[in-house]
Short mmCIF file of C-alpha atoms in Angstrom, two decimals:
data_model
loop_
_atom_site.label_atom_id
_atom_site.label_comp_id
_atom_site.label_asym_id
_atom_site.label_seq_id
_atom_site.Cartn_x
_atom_site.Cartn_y
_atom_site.Cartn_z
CA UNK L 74 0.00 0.00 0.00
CA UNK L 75 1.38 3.60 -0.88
CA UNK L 76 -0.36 6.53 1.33
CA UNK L 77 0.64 9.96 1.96
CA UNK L 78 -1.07 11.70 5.02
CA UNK L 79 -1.10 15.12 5.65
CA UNK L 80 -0.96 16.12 9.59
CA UNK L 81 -2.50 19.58 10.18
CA UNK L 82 -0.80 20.62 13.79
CA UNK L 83 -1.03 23.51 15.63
CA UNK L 84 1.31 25.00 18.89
CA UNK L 85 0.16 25.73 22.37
CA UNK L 86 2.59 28.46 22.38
CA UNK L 87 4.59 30.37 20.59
CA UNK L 88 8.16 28.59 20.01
CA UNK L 89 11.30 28.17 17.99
CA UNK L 90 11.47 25.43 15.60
CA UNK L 91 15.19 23.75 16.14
CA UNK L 92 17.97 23.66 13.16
CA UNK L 93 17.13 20.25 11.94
CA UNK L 94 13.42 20.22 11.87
CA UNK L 95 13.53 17.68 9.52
CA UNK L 96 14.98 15.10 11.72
CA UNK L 97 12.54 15.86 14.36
CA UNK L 98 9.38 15.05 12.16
CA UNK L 99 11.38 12.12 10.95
CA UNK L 100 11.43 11.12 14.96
CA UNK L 101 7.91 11.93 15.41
CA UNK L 102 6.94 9.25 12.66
CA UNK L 103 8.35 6.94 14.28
CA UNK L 104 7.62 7.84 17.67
CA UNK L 105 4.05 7.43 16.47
CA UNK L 106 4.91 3.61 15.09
CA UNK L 107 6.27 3.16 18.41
CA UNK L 108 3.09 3.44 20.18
CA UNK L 109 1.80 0.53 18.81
CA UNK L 110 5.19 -1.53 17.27
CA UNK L 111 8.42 -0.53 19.13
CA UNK L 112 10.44 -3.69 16.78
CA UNK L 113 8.88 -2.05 13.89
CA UNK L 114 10.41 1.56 14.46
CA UNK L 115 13.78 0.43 15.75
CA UNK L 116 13.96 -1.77 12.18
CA UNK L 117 12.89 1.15 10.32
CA UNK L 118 15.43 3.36 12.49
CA UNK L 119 18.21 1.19 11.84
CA UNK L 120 17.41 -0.59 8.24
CA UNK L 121 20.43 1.18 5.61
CA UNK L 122 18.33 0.10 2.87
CA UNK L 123 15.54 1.46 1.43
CA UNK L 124 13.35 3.41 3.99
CA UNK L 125 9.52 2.67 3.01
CA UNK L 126 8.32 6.10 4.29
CA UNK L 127 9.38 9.55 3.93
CA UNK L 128 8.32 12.84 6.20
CA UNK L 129 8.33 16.42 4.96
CA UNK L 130 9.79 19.75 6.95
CA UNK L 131 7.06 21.64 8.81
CA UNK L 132 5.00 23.86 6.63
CA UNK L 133 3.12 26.98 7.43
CA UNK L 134 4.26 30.54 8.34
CA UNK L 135 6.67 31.37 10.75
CA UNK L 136 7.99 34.61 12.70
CA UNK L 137 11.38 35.22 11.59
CA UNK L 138 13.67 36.41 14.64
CA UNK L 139 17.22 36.91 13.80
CA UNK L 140 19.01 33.47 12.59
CA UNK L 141 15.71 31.40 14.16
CA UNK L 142 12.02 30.92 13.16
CA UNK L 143 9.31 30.70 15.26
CA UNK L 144 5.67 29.01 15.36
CA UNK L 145 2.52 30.66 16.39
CA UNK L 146 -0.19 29.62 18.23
CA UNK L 147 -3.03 30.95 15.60
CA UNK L 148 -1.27 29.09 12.98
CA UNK L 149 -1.70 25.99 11.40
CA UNK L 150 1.17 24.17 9.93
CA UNK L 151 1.13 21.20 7.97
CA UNK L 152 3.71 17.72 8.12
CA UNK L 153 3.29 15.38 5.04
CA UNK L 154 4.44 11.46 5.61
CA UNK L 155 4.24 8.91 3.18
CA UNK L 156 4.81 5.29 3.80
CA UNK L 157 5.59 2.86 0.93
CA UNK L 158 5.18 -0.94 3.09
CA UNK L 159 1.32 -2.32 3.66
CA UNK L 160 2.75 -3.40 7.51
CA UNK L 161 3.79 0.64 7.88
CA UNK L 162 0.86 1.84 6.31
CA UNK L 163 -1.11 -0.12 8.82
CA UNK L 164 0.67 0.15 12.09
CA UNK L 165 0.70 4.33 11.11
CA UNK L 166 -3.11 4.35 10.17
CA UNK L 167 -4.39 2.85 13.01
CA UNK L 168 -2.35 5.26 15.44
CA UNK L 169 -3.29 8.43 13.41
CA UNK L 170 -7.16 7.14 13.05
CA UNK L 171 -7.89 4.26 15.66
CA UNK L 172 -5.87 5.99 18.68
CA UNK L 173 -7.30 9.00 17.74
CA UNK L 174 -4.08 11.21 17.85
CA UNK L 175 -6.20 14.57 17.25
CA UNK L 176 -7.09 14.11 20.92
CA UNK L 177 -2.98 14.43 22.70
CA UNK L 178 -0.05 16.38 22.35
CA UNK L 179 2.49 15.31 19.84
CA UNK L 180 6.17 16.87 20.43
CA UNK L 181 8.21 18.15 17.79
CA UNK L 182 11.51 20.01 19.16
CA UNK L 183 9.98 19.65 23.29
CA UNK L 184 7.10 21.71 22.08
CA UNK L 185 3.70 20.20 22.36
CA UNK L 186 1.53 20.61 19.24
CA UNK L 187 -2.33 19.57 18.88
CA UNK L 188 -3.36 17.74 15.76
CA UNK L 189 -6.32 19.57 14.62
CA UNK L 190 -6.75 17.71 10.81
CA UNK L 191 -5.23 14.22 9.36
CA UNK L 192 -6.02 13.44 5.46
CA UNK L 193 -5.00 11.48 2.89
CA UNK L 194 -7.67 13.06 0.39
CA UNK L 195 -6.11 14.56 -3.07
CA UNK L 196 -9.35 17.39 -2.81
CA UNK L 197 -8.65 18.10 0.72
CA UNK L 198 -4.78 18.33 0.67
CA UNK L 199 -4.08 20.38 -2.43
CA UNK L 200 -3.01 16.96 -3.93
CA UNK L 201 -0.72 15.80 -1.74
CA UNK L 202 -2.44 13.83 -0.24
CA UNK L 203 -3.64 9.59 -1.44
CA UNK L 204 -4.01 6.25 -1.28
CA UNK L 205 -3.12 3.69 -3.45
CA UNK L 206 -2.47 0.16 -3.81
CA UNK L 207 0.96 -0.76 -5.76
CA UNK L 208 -1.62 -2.92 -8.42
CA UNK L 209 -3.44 0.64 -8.75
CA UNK L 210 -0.39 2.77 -9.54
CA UNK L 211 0.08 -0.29 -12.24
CA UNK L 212 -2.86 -0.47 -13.35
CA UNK L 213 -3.40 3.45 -13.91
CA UNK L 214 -0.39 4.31 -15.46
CA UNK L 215 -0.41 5.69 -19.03
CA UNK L 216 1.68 6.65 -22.18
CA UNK L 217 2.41 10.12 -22.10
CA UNK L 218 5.05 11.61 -23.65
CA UNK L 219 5.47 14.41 -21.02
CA UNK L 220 5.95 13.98 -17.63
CA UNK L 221 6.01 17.00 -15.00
CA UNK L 222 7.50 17.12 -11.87
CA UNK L 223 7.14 20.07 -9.15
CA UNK L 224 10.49 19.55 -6.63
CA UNK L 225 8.31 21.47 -3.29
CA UNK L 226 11.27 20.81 -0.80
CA UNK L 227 15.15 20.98 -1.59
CA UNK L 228 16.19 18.56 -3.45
CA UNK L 229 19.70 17.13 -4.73
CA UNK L 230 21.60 13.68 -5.49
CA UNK L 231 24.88 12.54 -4.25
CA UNK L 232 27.35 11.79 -7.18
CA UNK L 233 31.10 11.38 -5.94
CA UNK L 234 32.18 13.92 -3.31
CA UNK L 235 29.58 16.95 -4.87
CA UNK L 236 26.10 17.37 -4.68
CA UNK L 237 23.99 17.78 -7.98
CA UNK L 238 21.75 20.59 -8.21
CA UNK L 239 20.14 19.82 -11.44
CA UNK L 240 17.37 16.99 -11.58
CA UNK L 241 19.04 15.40 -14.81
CA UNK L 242 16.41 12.62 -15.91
CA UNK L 243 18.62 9.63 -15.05
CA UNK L 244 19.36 10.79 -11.41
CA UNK L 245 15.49 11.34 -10.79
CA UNK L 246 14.28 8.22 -11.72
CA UNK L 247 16.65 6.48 -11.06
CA UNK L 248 15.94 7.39 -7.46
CA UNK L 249 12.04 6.54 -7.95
CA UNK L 250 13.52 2.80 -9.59
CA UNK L 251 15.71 2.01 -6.54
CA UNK L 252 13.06 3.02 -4.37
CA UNK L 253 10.69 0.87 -6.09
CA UNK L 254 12.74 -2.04 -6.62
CA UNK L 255 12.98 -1.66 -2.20
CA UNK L 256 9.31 -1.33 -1.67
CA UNK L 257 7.02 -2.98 -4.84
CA UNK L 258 5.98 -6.41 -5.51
CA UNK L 259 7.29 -6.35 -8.78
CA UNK L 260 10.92 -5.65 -9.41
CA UNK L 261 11.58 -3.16 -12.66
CA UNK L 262 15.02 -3.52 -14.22
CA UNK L 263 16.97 -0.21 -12.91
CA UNK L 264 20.08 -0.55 -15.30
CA UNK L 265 17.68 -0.61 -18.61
CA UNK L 266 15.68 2.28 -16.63
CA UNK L 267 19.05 4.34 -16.16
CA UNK L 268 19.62 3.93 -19.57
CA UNK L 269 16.48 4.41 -21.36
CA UNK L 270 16.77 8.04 -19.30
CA UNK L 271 20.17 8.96 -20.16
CA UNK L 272 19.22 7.98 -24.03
CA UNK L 273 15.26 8.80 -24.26
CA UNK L 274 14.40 11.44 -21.64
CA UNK L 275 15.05 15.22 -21.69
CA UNK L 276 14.53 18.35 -19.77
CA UNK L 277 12.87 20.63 -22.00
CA UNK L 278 11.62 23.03 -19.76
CA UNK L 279 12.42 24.55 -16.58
CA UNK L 280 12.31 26.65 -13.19
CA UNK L 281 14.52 26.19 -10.56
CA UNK L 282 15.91 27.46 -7.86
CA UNK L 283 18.63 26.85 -5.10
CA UNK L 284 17.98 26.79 -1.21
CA UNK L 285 19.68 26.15 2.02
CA UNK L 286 18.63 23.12 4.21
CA UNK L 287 20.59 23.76 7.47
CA UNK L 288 21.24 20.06 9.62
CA UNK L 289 22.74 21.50 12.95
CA UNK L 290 26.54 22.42 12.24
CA UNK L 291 26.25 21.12 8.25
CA UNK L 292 23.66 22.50 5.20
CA UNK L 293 22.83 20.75 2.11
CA UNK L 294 22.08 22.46 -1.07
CA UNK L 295 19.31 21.68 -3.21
CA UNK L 296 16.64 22.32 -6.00
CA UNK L 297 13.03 23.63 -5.73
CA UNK L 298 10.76 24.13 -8.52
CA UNK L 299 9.54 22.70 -11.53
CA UNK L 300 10.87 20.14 -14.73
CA UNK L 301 8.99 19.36 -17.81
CA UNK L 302 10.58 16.21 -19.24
CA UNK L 303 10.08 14.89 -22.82
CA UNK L 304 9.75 11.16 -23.54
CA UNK L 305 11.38 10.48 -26.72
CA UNK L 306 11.12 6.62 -27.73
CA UNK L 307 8.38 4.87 -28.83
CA UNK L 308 8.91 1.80 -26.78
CA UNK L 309 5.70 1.18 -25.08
CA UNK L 310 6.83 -0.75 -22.34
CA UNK L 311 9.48 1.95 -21.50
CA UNK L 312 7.42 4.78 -21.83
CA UNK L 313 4.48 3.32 -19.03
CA UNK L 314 7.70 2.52 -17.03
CA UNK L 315 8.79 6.52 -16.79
CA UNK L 316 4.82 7.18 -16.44
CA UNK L 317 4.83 4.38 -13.58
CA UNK L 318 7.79 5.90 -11.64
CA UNK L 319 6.48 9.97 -12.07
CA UNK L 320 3.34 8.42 -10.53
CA UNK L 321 5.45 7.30 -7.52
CA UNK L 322 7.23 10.63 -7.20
CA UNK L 323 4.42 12.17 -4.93
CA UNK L 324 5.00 8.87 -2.05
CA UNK L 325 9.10 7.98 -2.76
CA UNK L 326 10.22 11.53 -2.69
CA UNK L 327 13.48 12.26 -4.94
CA UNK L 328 17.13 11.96 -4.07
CA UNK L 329 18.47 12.49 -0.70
CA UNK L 330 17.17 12.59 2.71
CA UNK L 331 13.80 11.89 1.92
CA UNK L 332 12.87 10.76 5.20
CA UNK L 333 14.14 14.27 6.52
CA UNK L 334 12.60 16.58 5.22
CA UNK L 335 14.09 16.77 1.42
CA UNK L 336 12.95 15.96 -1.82
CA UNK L 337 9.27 16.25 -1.75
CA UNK L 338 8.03 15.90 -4.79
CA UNK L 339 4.50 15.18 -7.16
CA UNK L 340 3.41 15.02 -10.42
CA UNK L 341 1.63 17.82 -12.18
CA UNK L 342 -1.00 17.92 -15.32
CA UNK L 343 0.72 21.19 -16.62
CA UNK L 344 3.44 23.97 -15.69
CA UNK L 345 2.04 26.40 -13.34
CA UNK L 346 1.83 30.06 -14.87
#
């Protein structure tokens, strides 16, 4: 099962959000899947392969004092996680739904929050939120030539000792194929998808921009904004693979430190104006 839920949260005070952020919500997911399956979080803490779940930064407005940022108390802000494993998806639905989390305090940086909203409805989330089995995403995905991606958090890829701030189409999905091959039923070949990228699939159009992520002492670098890629082989099979793995973007996130915060990512009909 693929699902991305959208947490709606808001503070009892007014607070500062700490320098990795990212890693907090990443420790809030899986404080949550404690609750019910402490084995399951400590595998999911510790696992070096694929993760099956990714958590975004916190999103909403913040005051901005000096060097920190600050939440409000008459604010809502907004935590996306997606989990990519049928035993995660369950073990986090029934603490978000069955437990009925909107009724305690969750912690994020020893600041209590109160979870006023949880969804996983497209309508209801701006898109960002879904559910979806892996024989769906199968099942539904098409032929298109064009495939748009919108990069919402930083994003980059590790290659060698640099960081690449440019989503070239064989280091995007590539990502989505690893991930895949970690988390699906059914395995795709990643060497003839790496290829087919490189050789068949270009970035025609365009806008992006650089930010800082800040983790404590270090920062990454990364992308945000928006690729139109062109699909440029006639090779049905291939071209319902790139469809297949676009599809995907919105729960597997893109590149690096997906589960922190980085890389959020979805699929779009059209460029926005």
């Amino acid at each position: 099962m693929l699902a991305s839920f959208i947490v709606s949260l808001r503070p009892y005070r007014e607070a500062p959000i700490g320098k990795t952020i990212g890693r907090s919500l990443h420790a809030l997911l899986l404080n949550m899947i404690a609750e019910v399956s402490p084995e399951m979080a400590q595998t999911l803490h510790d696992d070096a392969r694929v993760k099956p779940f990714t958590a975004s930064m916190l999103q909403g407005r913040f005051i901005e004092r000096g060097y920190r940022r600050f939440v409000r108390p008459d604010e809502t802000y907004r935590v996306r996680f997606t989990v990519l494993a049928t035993e995660v998806f369950e073990t986090l639905s029934y603490v978000l739904f069955e437990k009925r989390l909107d009724q305690d305090a969750v912690i994020i940086d020893g600041q209590p929050y109160h979870v006023v909203g949880i969804s996983a409805e497209p309508e209801a989330t701006d898109g960002w939120g879904r559910l979806i089995s892996f024989e769906q995403i199968m099942e539904n995905a098409g032929l298109d030539d064009k495939v748009i991606l919108e990069f919402k958090s930083p994003t980059t890829f590790h290659q060698g000792k640099v960081q690449m701030l440019f989503p070239l189409p064989q280091n995007v999905f590539g990502s989505y194929a690893r991930r895949w091959n970690g988390t699906a039923p059914v395995e795709l070949d990643t060497s003839k998808v790496l290829d087919a990228a490189a050789e068949y699939v270009v970035a025609e159009r365009y806008r992006l921009e650089t930010r800082v992520v800040p983790y404590g002492e270090a920062q990454y670098n990364g992308f945000v904004g928006y690729c139109q890629y062109r699909i440029l082989t006639d090779d049905v099979e291939m071209r319902r693979v790139f469809n297949l793995l676009a599809d995907f973007a919105l729960f597997a996130g893109t590149g690096q430190k997906t589960t922190q915060g980085m890389g959020q990512t979805r699929r779009l009909a059209q460029l926005p104006r």
